[in-house]
Amino acid sequence: MASSRRQYPFHLIEPKWQQAWDAQQTFRAWNPGEVLADGHPFAKRHGLSGKVTATQLPKKFYILDMFPYPSGAGLHVGHPEGYTATDILARYRRACGFNVLHPMGWDSFGLPAEQYAVKTGQHPRKTTEANIANFTRQIKSLGFSYDWSREVATTDVTYFKWTQWIFLKLYNSWFNPETNRAEPIETLEYPKELRLISDWNQLIYESAPGEILSKEQENDFKKEFQEDWNRNREKLRREFRDSKRLAYVSEAPVNWCPELGTVLANEEVIDGKSEVGGFPVIRKPMRQWMLRITAYAEKLLADLDTIDWSDSLKEMQRNWIGRSEGAEVDFQIADCQLPIADSKIRVFTTRPDTLFGATYMVLAPEHRLVDVITTEEQLSAVENYCEHTARKSDLERTELAKEKTGVWTGAYAINPVNGEKIPIWIADYVLASYGTGAIMAVPAHDERDFEFAKKFSLPIIQVVQPPDAKTDWQGFCENGTSVNSGFLDGLPTAEAKKKITAWLEEKALGQKTINYKLRDWLFSRQRYWGEPFPIVWKVGPDGESYHEALPESALPVLPPTLEDYKPTASGEPPLARAKEWLNEVPGAVRETNTMPQWAGSCWYYLRYLDAKNAGTFVGKDAEHYWMKSGGDKPGVDLYVGGTEHAVLHLFYARFWHKVLFDLDLVSTAEPFFKLVNQGLILGEDGQKMSKSRGNVVNPDDILKEFGADAFRLYEMFMGPLEMSKPWSTKGVEGVYRFLGRVWRLFVDEKSETAFEQAETTAETQSRGELLDLILLDGAITDAAATPAQLKALHACIKKVTEDLDGMRFNTAISAMMVFINEAMTWQNKPVTVLKPFLQLLAPFAPHLAEELWARLHSTFGQIAPSLSYAPWPKFDPAQLIESEIELPVQVNGKFRDTIKVPVDADNTTIEVAAKASEKVQTFLSGKTVKKVIIVPKRMVNLIVG
RNA sequence: GCCGGUGUGGCGAAAUGGCAGACGCACAGGACUUAAAAUCCUGGGACCUUAAACAGUCGUGUGGGUUCGAGUCCCACCACCGGCACCA
């Protein structure tokens, strides 16, 4: 493939500068309190030395990439798209004088390494390390300006120790609805009967009000109470406490894949089958760790308004949270002999105004009361139905959505507004997990209820009149006016909702409620290659087991060494195989689940701030400087990554961050101020890149043939960052040619020929020195620039600067192409024009720019200041001002000609000039000019009739 | 079904309501070369006229509208991509 002649010796230039940046730690970012390296270009630029304080440091700019999972397949061309965009901006911001934090790391826990371990017995750490090494090589070969001293990997013990530590924080916190924030579990108030024995007098008074006890009686009471306490209350207190923690245990149905012998996350299940292997997945209840993310639903929703994310992304998160306002209403079960708690069915509805139209009720098949209310005659039918639906997966339930199914329980409920007896059905179109798991069915004004009612011939009563009389009221689900609704009649929907809700509250039949689709986060996986929980299980005096957190001093909890990484035959996680490890803590057994891959990525952006800190997850000063006090924007200034993480990662990370914020461990409510999703890069055929399609492009191949600068430039030139766009290797050649033209603008052609000849015969080792054979073009001088040259330069500065601010990389590159196309025609090339141009090019093609920058300086006997920290060129508008401008002339709105007029010409002059144009005259002849529209400096339009 | 995004030459794309197609790819012609590659120069939306050009007409998914003027703003629709999907 690489047969054609190189445009320029990138194969020597790129490694040369990558090594130089590495050796000088050019891109090292400095924290407050750190001692700057002597002579570091950052120190020179900002006139700093020695130990720096937060106030001495310039403004921070935190620019972050979503760190990759280091897969065995290596980098694909999609990764460098976002990485290049952020790198360009990082370099640009450095030139603008910011203290830029631009780190990289590895989301290295994950299933592939584990599955490889199951197959081969190779420890996942080995696979992971090899993959990280390969990713590092590939990423470094692209010349990104990462501060590698801050590299983190979620699988590093020094990292996941703090992931476990944060888990302990979650475990040891509860969400206080009164203060509306997470608090240490110690602030939890227990119900009266569970309070600690802190005040005997109070206790004695409460158990025997009005009595005065003798000393003896009091002692007896204390003894008895203490014994009773020891028997029961400690356990009850613990259960109460555990039920409030942000990390808690529940029995939840999970996606169990018998074939793989593991539980899968929802996102790993596609169409009811495992993403890997395509094996069937069934629902199975298992003991699981959950995180109480639902407590943060409102904050996660409200704070979206404070961050600069795309509307579509915010919308996805809003949908995920699924907030809906409505009311809960209690329906009395008719002819009911049950205890009070069981005698009512509570429903959630967003349309309480339609209550008069409720003609039946539906319970989810899993609803608690199904067994209780079903009548003798209906028993077998109901049992049958429940059993049938239980066997269906979620997918089957929705797939069969077109055809509603259900069965009558034989029972009735009383509609609280009109006392009507309405039948209670069960149907799987009602989900147990949303709302109360029961609904009031209003078939006239709900599509699903309407369908169901038609199928089972249930009554349909109109209670909403559509605003347009022609609209059919049957199945009308929007807002209208209440009818057939007693005291609501005539009210528009919004008001009817308010009135009925107030009425229900007054009668204690219901209340206004807010419901969320969001569920708590299932946080445990039955895997080996994840963070072990810092949790042990103990057995209480009653023989029941309970969980307990390990102390911070027990961190990190390391995973055991195993021979076999498969889950046990009984379906227990692989960690259960390590008998010794399991029983390491005296009197306790370790938790054998591990955390999901999302755990590590929930806080890595914080670890970067202070990656080496052994004493805490992130130092306070570093956190405060980078996240809050040091810059214009709170949190990460710019976060770039793919849409595939639009909900999960970005949602989970926001949640953790908010908990840490509540616990006073971070200083902002949101982690990522601005977020941009880069678009997908498709294959050359316009299809998604995939091995099976055979359209995958390997960056290594492109780099080898065209170099890193061309690769970077092409990825940015393809189109707007956020769009999906197809790859074109021909397109790479185009920008590669552009870089070649830049090179030829600067170098002497004869010397390059000499270099090429020398290179073919040279030893490999000495090839780097051969670069010295290449000389600068003699036309480059320190002569003054012409106005035309300055105009070309400043037009370019303006466009590139504006486009970088707006992240329009493709048009910035085209502006540089325009400059080069013009500069190629110059006989004299003033150094004062070429230097600023190289600065503009530097963020995009840093290796080539550095090389030429160094040559320009050395040729003119100067020592080159670091290009990476050279102040960004200033645009001078004076250089673009012209004495004459071209104006388009339209006749009746159609373009006919252009005229040249002085830039400050008045309207009369312009009108005369426009009418004088020959081409225009042909359209004016025989007609009168009725109106002249002149937009200063833009155009002229003559209206004729 | 709902939500979001995108529709512009052969292709990737560009255009604060003001000369549509900058820049690049591919293509064609020319220069250089023994030749090729590389490089440099030139051309190019469609149609119609023409020896050629000039001029002209049409042209930004479709149909309307606002405006002196619309790729851009408004209304309705179509297609493709992404997300959600019985959430009461």
XYZ file of N, CA, C and O in Angstrom, chain A residues 68-214:
588
model
N -11.526 5.016 27.703
C -11.981 3.840 26.975
C -11.877 2.566 27.804
O -11.095 2.492 28.754
N -12.665 1.585 27.408
C -12.429 0.222 27.867
C -11.341 -0.353 26.970
O -11.506 -0.391 25.748
N -10.203 -0.745 27.530
C -9.110 -1.230 26.682
C -9.390 -2.645 26.177
O -9.015 -3.616 26.815
N -10.055 -2.728 25.056
C -10.433 -4.033 24.521
C -9.263 -4.658 23.773
O -8.315 -3.970 23.408
N -9.369 -5.933 23.541
C -8.311 -6.644 22.837
C -8.205 -6.219 21.383
O -7.163 -6.367 20.755
N -9.298 -5.663 20.848
C -9.305 -5.294 19.436
C -8.497 -4.027 19.178
O -8.204 -3.695 18.040
N -8.137 -3.314 20.229
C -7.371 -2.083 20.038
C -8.264 -0.922 19.659
O -9.478 -1.048 19.547
N -7.619 0.200 19.454
C -8.314 1.429 19.115
C -9.024 1.285 17.779
O -8.510 0.665 16.857
N -10.226 1.842 17.655
C -10.804 1.958 16.320
C -10.885 3.439 15.980
O -10.647 4.289 16.838
N -11.223 3.769 14.738
C -11.130 5.161 14.315
C -12.138 6.075 15.012
O -12.031 7.286 14.923
N -13.105 5.474 15.696
C -14.058 6.289 16.435
C -13.436 6.922 17.669
O -13.725 8.067 17.987
N -12.575 6.187 18.371
C -11.937 6.750 19.568
C -11.235 8.079 19.294
O -11.490 9.060 19.974
N -10.321 8.110 18.300
C -9.526 9.335 18.147
C -10.344 10.531 17.694
O -9.849 11.649 17.748
N -11.559 10.338 17.277
C -12.347 11.489 16.839
C -12.557 12.454 18.005
O -12.210 13.632 17.926
N -13.118 11.933 19.076
C -13.321 12.770 20.252
C -11.992 13.200 20.855
O -11.827 14.346 21.261
N -11.045 12.277 20.901
C -9.747 12.580 21.514
C -9.023 13.691 20.763
O -8.323 14.509 21.356
N -9.168 13.687 19.434
C -8.511 14.738 18.653
C -9.182 16.076 18.918
O -8.511 17.095 19.120
N -10.500 16.066 18.944
C -11.228 17.312 19.196
C -10.803 17.909 20.533
O -10.485 19.098 20.625
N -10.765 17.084 21.570
C -10.402 17.622 22.881
C -8.933 18.033 22.903
O -8.566 19.011 23.541
N -8.103 17.294 22.185
C -6.679 17.640 22.189
C -6.453 18.992 21.525
O -5.654 19.808 21.995
N -7.148 19.221 20.424
C -7.030 20.507 19.733
C -7.433 21.636 20.683
O -6.750 22.641 20.813
N -8.542 21.432 21.382
C -9.011 22.479 22.290
C -8.083 22.635 23.484
O -7.855 23.747 23.958
N -7.534 21.519 23.959
C -6.592 21.604 25.078
C -5.375 22.433 24.669
O -4.930 23.320 25.395
N -4.848 22.159 23.493
C -3.676 22.902 23.013
C -4.035 24.368 22.781
O -3.236 25.269 23.066
N -5.211 24.589 22.253
C -5.666 25.960 22.011
C -5.775 26.731 23.329
O -5.309 27.855 23.456
N -6.375 26.086 24.335
C -6.556 26.759 25.623
C -5.214 27.018 26.303
O -5.042 28.038 26.972
N -4.279 26.103 26.139
C -2.951 26.324 26.702
C -2.337 27.573 26.089
O -1.787 28.425 26.776
N -2.481 27.671 24.749
C -1.933 28.836 24.062
C -2.635 30.107 24.521
O -2.042 31.181 24.536
N -3.890 29.990 24.903
C -4.632 31.160 25.365
C -4.298 31.516 26.810
O -4.818 32.497 27.338
N -3.491 30.694 27.455
C -3.039 31.042 28.794
C -3.712 30.300 29.937
O -3.486 30.619 31.094
N -4.519 29.308 29.636
C -5.176 28.553 30.706
C -4.249 27.481 31.280
O -3.340 26.999 30.595
N -4.507 27.114 32.520
C -3.888 25.932 33.099
C -4.807 24.769 32.722
O -5.889 24.616 33.269
N -4.380 23.987 31.737
C -5.261 22.987 31.147
C -5.043 21.611 31.774
O -3.905 21.145 31.864
N -6.128 21.017 32.217
C -6.063 19.636 32.699
C -6.660 18.731 31.624
O -7.831 18.863 31.275
N -5.825 17.855 31.089
C -6.269 16.996 29.999
C -5.703 15.599 30.241
O -4.592 15.307 29.827
N -6.450 14.776 30.926
C -5.946 13.468 31.346
C -6.535 12.297 30.559
O -7.488 12.462 29.803
N -5.959 11.148 30.741
C -6.452 9.928 30.085
C -6.261 8.750 31.041
O -5.366 8.758 31.882
N -7.150 7.775 30.912
C -7.056 6.592 31.765
C -7.854 5.433 31.183
O -8.232 5.468 30.012
N -8.103 4.453 32.010
C -8.655 3.198 31.505
C -9.811 2.688 32.346
O -9.698 2.534 33.553
N -10.901 2.404 31.675
C -12.082 1.832 32.306
C -11.923 0.314 32.222
O -12.590 -0.337 31.440
N -11.016 -0.226 33.011
C -10.449 -1.522 32.647
C -11.114 -2.751 33.256
O -10.767 -3.871 32.890
N -12.049 -2.566 34.185
C -12.826 -3.739 34.575
C -13.813 -4.031 33.444
O -14.254 -3.109 32.753
N -14.178 -5.291 33.285
C -15.161 -5.560 32.236
C -15.217 -7.024 31.857
O -14.293 -7.802 32.131
N -16.297 -7.359 31.215
C -16.598 -8.757 30.931
C -15.641 -9.461 29.966
O -15.284 -10.614 30.207
N -15.196 -8.820 28.871
C -14.367 -9.570 27.916
C -13.122 -10.213 28.544
O -12.822 -11.377 28.270
N -12.430 -9.455 29.392
C -11.220 -10.015 30.018
C -11.580 -11.217 30.883
O -10.845 -12.197 30.952
N -12.747 -11.127 31.509
C -13.174 -12.226 32.372
C -13.554 -13.457 31.550
O -13.226 -14.581 31.901
N -14.233 -13.220 30.451
C -14.628 -14.364 29.623
C -13.410 -15.045 29.018
O -13.368 -16.265 28.874
N -12.423 -14.225 28.697
C -11.174 -14.784 28.192
C -10.530 -15.639 29.281
O -9.986 -16.719 29.021
N -10.642 -15.157 30.522
C -10.083 -15.902 31.654
C -10.812 -17.230 31.855
O -10.192 -18.252 32.144
N -12.128 -17.203 31.687
C -12.904 -18.430 31.838
C -12.441 -19.464 30.804
O -12.272 -20.641 31.098
N -12.189 -18.967 29.598
C -11.804 -19.881 28.519
C -10.378 -20.395 28.670
O -10.099 -21.562 28.436
N -9.465 -19.496 29.025
C -8.047 -19.855 28.966
C -7.383 -20.003 30.317
O -6.267 -20.505 30.404
N -8.043 -19.508 31.386
C -7.418 -19.540 32.694
C -6.433 -18.418 32.918
O -5.865 -18.287 34.002
N -6.220 -17.616 31.906
C -5.324 -16.454 32.050
C -5.977 -15.411 32.961
O -7.131 -15.055 32.765
N -5.240 -14.931 33.942
C -5.800 -13.950 34.874
C -6.214 -12.682 34.119
O -5.452 -12.180 33.297
N -7.419 -12.174 34.397
C -7.884 -10.979 33.676
C -6.923 -9.801 33.807
O -6.846 -8.959 32.918
N -6.195 -9.753 34.914
C -5.268 -8.632 35.076
C -4.201 -8.648 33.988
O -3.795 -7.614 33.477
N -3.780 -9.867 33.618
C -2.742 -9.970 32.579
C -3.267 -9.475 31.243
O -2.624 -8.677 30.560
N -4.447 -9.972 30.886
C -5.079 -9.538 29.632
C -5.249 -8.030 29.636
O -4.942 -7.346 28.667
N -5.762 -7.541 30.764
C -6.041 -6.113 30.865
C -4.765 -5.297 30.704
O -4.738 -4.297 29.988
N -3.700 -5.734 31.353
C -2.439 -4.988 31.267
C -1.909 -4.959 29.844
O -1.439 -3.934 29.352
N -2.017 -6.098 29.168
C -1.549 -6.148 27.778
C -2.371 -5.217 26.901
O -1.831 -4.500 26.055
N -3.681 -5.214 27.127
C -4.549 -4.347 26.326
C -4.280 -2.875 26.602
O -4.286 -2.047 25.695
N -4.036 -2.552 27.866
C -3.728 -1.169 28.221
C -2.435 -0.745 27.528
O -2.335 0.364 26.990
N -1.466 -1.642 27.523
C -0.192 -1.312 26.880
C -0.405 -1.014 25.401
O 0.151 -0.050 24.861
N -1.236 -1.806 24.775
C -1.501 -1.594 23.350
C -2.255 -0.294 23.114
O -1.916 0.480 22.209
N -3.266 -0.042 23.928
C -4.016 1.219 23.799
C -3.101 2.419 24.038
O -3.200 3.429 23.347
N -2.235 2.298 25.031
C -1.325 3.404 25.341
C -0.435 3.695 24.140
O -0.274 4.853 23.744
N 0.121 2.631 23.569
C 0.974 2.817 22.393
C 0.205 3.525 21.287
O 0.681 4.497 20.703
N -1.014 3.058 21.033
C -1.793 3.639 19.942
C -2.156 5.098 20.219
O -2.041 5.950 19.345
N -2.572 5.369 21.433
C -2.989 6.728 21.756
C -1.793 7.674 21.743
O -1.858 8.789 21.237
N -0.656 7.180 22.268
C 0.530 8.038 22.279
C 1.006 8.337 20.863
O 1.546 9.409 20.599
N 0.816 7.390 19.949
C 1.299 7.607 18.590
C 0.498 8.692 17.877
O 0.865 9.130 16.795
N -0.614 9.142 18.493
C -1.396 10.207 17.874
C -0.994 11.593 18.369
O -1.544 12.600 17.927
N -0.039 11.613 19.299
C 0.495 12.902 19.733
C -0.463 13.736 20.558
O -0.452 14.955 20.481
N -1.320 13.078 21.357
C -2.239 13.838 22.196
C -1.503 14.422 23.391
O -0.590 13.802 23.935
N -1.954 15.595 23.812
C -1.227 16.305 24.868
C -1.763 15.951 26.254
O -2.076 16.826 27.045
N -1.888 14.669 26.525
C -2.353 14.249 27.843
C -1.254 14.418 28.876
O -0.072 14.279 28.569
N -1.706 14.688 30.089
C -0.788 14.674 31.213
C -0.758 13.242 31.739
O -1.585 12.839 32.545
N 0.200 12.480 31.239
C 0.222 11.048 31.561
C 0.581 10.782 33.014
O 0.422 9.673 33.499
N 1.063 11.796 33.715
C 1.381 11.569 35.130
C 0.104 11.352 35.939
O 0.162 10.939 37.087
N -1.044 11.644 35.320
C -2.310 11.478 36.037
C -3.097 10.254 35.569
O -4.279 10.107 35.912
N -2.476 9.432 34.768
C -3.149 8.239 34.236
C -3.754 7.395 35.368
O -3.106 7.179 36.385
N -4.982 6.961 35.175
C -5.588 6.049 36.150
C -6.166 4.834 35.422
O -6.486 4.901 34.240
N -6.263 3.731 36.136
C -6.975 2.560 35.622
C -7.886 2.077 36.733
O -7.454 1.951 37.879
N -9.143 1.824 36.400
C -10.102 1.447 37.444
C -9.724 0.130 38.110
O -10.185 -0.161 39.196
N -8.856 -0.658 37.436
C -8.452 -1.944 37.991
C -7.237 -1.839 38.911
O -6.848 -2.830 39.528
N -6.623 -0.648 38.957
C -5.487 -0.486 39.865
C -5.971 -0.536 41.312
O -6.982 0.066 41.651
N -5.201 -1.220 42.135
C -5.580 -1.326 43.545
C -5.677 0.063 44.173
O -6.595 0.353 44.944
N -4.742 0.947 43.788
C -4.755 2.292 44.369
C -5.969 3.085 43.892
O -6.278 4.121 44.451
N -6.591 2.633 42.828
C -7.815 3.304 42.367
C -9.047 2.671 43.005
O -9.852 3.346 43.628
N -9.179 1.350 42.872
C -10.460 0.781 43.311
C -10.591 0.744 44.825
O -11.686 0.588 45.346
N -9.464 0.952 45.514
C -9.566 1.159 46.952
C -10.550 2.303 47.226
O -11.379 2.242 48.120
N -10.448 3.357 46.417
C -11.290 4.533 46.649
C -12.686 4.349 46.065
O -13.641 4.977 46.525
N -12.820 3.498 45.060
C -14.169 3.150 44.586
C -14.915 2.451 45.723
O -16.081 2.741 46.001
N -14.192 1.548 46.388
C -14.792 0.852 47.529
C -15.074 1.833 48.673
O -16.103 1.752 49.342
N -14.177 2.781 48.823
C -14.353 3.793 49.873
C -15.618 4.615 49.628
O -16.400 4.872 50.543
N -15.831 4.997 48.378
C -17.044 5.753 48.054
C -18.286 4.880 48.285
O -19.303 5.350 48.782
N -18.149 3.592 47.951
C -19.276 2.699 48.241
C -19.599 2.719 49.735
O -20.769 2.750 50.129
N -18.573 2.705 50.567
C -18.812 2.770 52.018
C -19.551 4.049 52.396
O -20.411 4.057 53.272
N -19.198 5.132 51.703
C -19.903 6.396 51.956
C -21.383 6.249 51.624
O -22.249 6.725 52.358
N -21.661 5.607 50.506
C -23.055 5.392 50.104
C -23.756 4.502 51.124
O -24.884 4.763 51.543
N -23.042 3.456 51.511
C -23.610 2.491 52.453
C -23.918 3.179 53.784
O -24.948 2.938 54.394
N -23.026 4.055 54.173
C -23.159 4.694 55.475
C -23.896 6.029 55.417
O -23.678 6.893 56.252
N -24.720 6.199 54.391
C -25.499 7.428 54.280
C -26.967 7.102 54.028
O -27.298 6.016 53.571
N -27.783 8.059 54.327
C -29.203 7.942 53.998
C -29.676 9.266 53.437
O -29.010 10.298 53.599
N -30.781 9.252 52.743
C -31.300 10.484 52.162
C -32.355 11.051 53.091
O -33.398 10.441 53.308
N -32.052 12.204 53.648
C -32.976 12.845 54.569
C -33.949 13.712 53.780
O -33.563 14.731 53.214
N -35.207 13.326 53.730
C -36.154 14.088 52.909
C -36.385 15.494 53.463
O -36.786 16.390 52.738
N -36.118 15.684 54.756
C -36.358 17.013 55.337
C -35.295 18.012 54.902
O -35.599 19.149 54.558
N -34.034 17.568 54.921
C -32.965 18.469 54.467
C -32.750 18.321 52.969
O -31.990 19.073 52.373
N -33.397 17.323 52.391
C -33.310 17.073 50.952
C -31.890 16.768 50.502
O -31.434 17.247 49.466
N -31.182 16.011 51.320
C -29.819 15.649 50.928
C -29.380 14.392 51.668
O -30.003 13.988 52.652
N -28.300 13.818 51.148
C -27.750 12.649 51.822
C -27.030 13.095 53.087
O -26.402 14.158 53.107
N -27.129 12.281 54.112
C -26.454 12.581 55.374
C -25.858 11.302 55.918
O -26.311 10.212 55.575
N -24.859 11.428 56.788
C -24.313 10.219 57.421
C -25.416 9.467 58.148
O -26.331 10.094 58.703
N -25.326 8.163 58.143
C -26.383 7.334 58.698
C -26.608 7.639 60.185
O -27.693 7.413 60.718
N -25.588 8.218 60.811
C -25.705 8.547 62.245
C -26.802 9.573 62.517
O -27.327 9.648 63.623
N -27.127 10.393 61.510
C -28.154 11.411 61.751
C -29.562 10.853 61.597
O -30.540 11.561 61.822
N -29.657 9.597 61.227
C -30.969 8.977 61.027
C -31.730 8.928 62.352
O -31.197 8.497 63.363
N -32.939 9.385 62.322
C -33.770 9.302 63.532
C -34.623 8.051 63.469
O -35.277 7.783 62.469
N -34.614 7.326 64.553
C -35.370 6.076 64.582
C -36.778 6.349 65.079
O -37.009 7.298 65.827
N -37.709 5.511 64.699
C -39.051 5.657 65.261
C -38.987 5.439 66.772
O -38.045 4.814 67.273
N -39.973 5.968 67.435
C -39.960 5.986 68.902
C -39.562 4.642 69.505
O -38.689 4.561 70.359
N -40.186 3.596 69.000
C -39.977 2.286 69.623
C -38.575 1.748 69.365
O -38.179 0.737 69.933
N -37.826 2.405 68.519
C -36.490 1.897 68.210
C -35.385 2.821 68.702
O -34.214 2.628 68.423
N -35.768 3.835 69.447
C -34.741 4.778 69.881
C -33.746 4.147 70.838
O -34.077 3.229 71.576
N -32.543 4.678 70.859
C -31.509 4.191 71.772
C -31.883 4.550 73.201
O -32.637 5.487 73.431
N -31.316 3.808 74.135
C -31.633 4.071 75.531
C -30.755 5.228 75.995
O -29.785 5.066 76.720
N -31.089 6.399 75.545
C -30.260 7.534 75.929
C -30.901 8.263 77.110
O -30.241 8.918 77.873
N -32.181 8.098 77.203
C -32.900 8.831 78.247
C -33.868 7.880 78.941
O -34.981 7.646 78.486
N -33.415 7.306 80.057
C -34.259 6.328 80.755
C -35.565 6.941 81.234
O -36.625 6.345 81.146
N -35.452 8.198 81.708
C -36.662 8.827 82.240
C -37.761 8.886 81.190
O -38.909 8.580 81.450
N -37.342 9.278 79.996
C -38.299 9.370 78.905
C -38.908 7.999 78.614
O -40.120 7.855 78.464
N -38.040 6.986 78.597
C -38.507 5.629 78.304
C -39.464 5.128 79.368
O -40.495 4.527 79.061
N -39.081 5.396 80.578
C -39.923 4.933 81.677
C -41.265 5.637 81.627
O -42.323 5.033 81.768
N -41.192 6.920 81.354
C -42.442 7.685 81.276
C -43.337 7.150 80.162
O -44.536 6.974 80.328
N -42.707 6.835 79.031
C -43.486 6.375 77.880
C -44.124 5.010 78.131
O -45.217 4.719 77.648
N -43.411 4.152 78.864
C -43.982 2.806 79.054
C -44.969 2.784 80.227
O -45.818 1.909 80.288
N -44.814 3.731 81.152
C -45.756 3.748 82.286
C -46.094 5.179 82.631
O -45.653 5.713 83.652
N -46.873 5.834 81.796
C -47.135 7.251 82.021
C -47.852 7.481 83.352
O -48.720 6.706 83.724
N -47.425 8.506 84.026
C -48.123 8.896 85.248
C -47.693 8.140 86.488
O -48.057 8.476 87.598
N -46.896 7.098 86.338
C -46.504 6.321 87.527
C -45.150 6.783 88.036
O -44.284 7.190 87.279
N -44.986 6.704 89.310
C -43.671 7.007 89.873
C -43.084 5.697 90.371
O -43.686 4.975 91.158
N -41.893 5.385 89.872
C -41.283 4.098 90.197
C -40.283 4.244 91.334
O -39.577 5.259 91.423
N -40.207 3.204 92.134
C -39.161 3.188 93.156
C -37.843 2.862 92.482
O -37.800 2.420 91.333
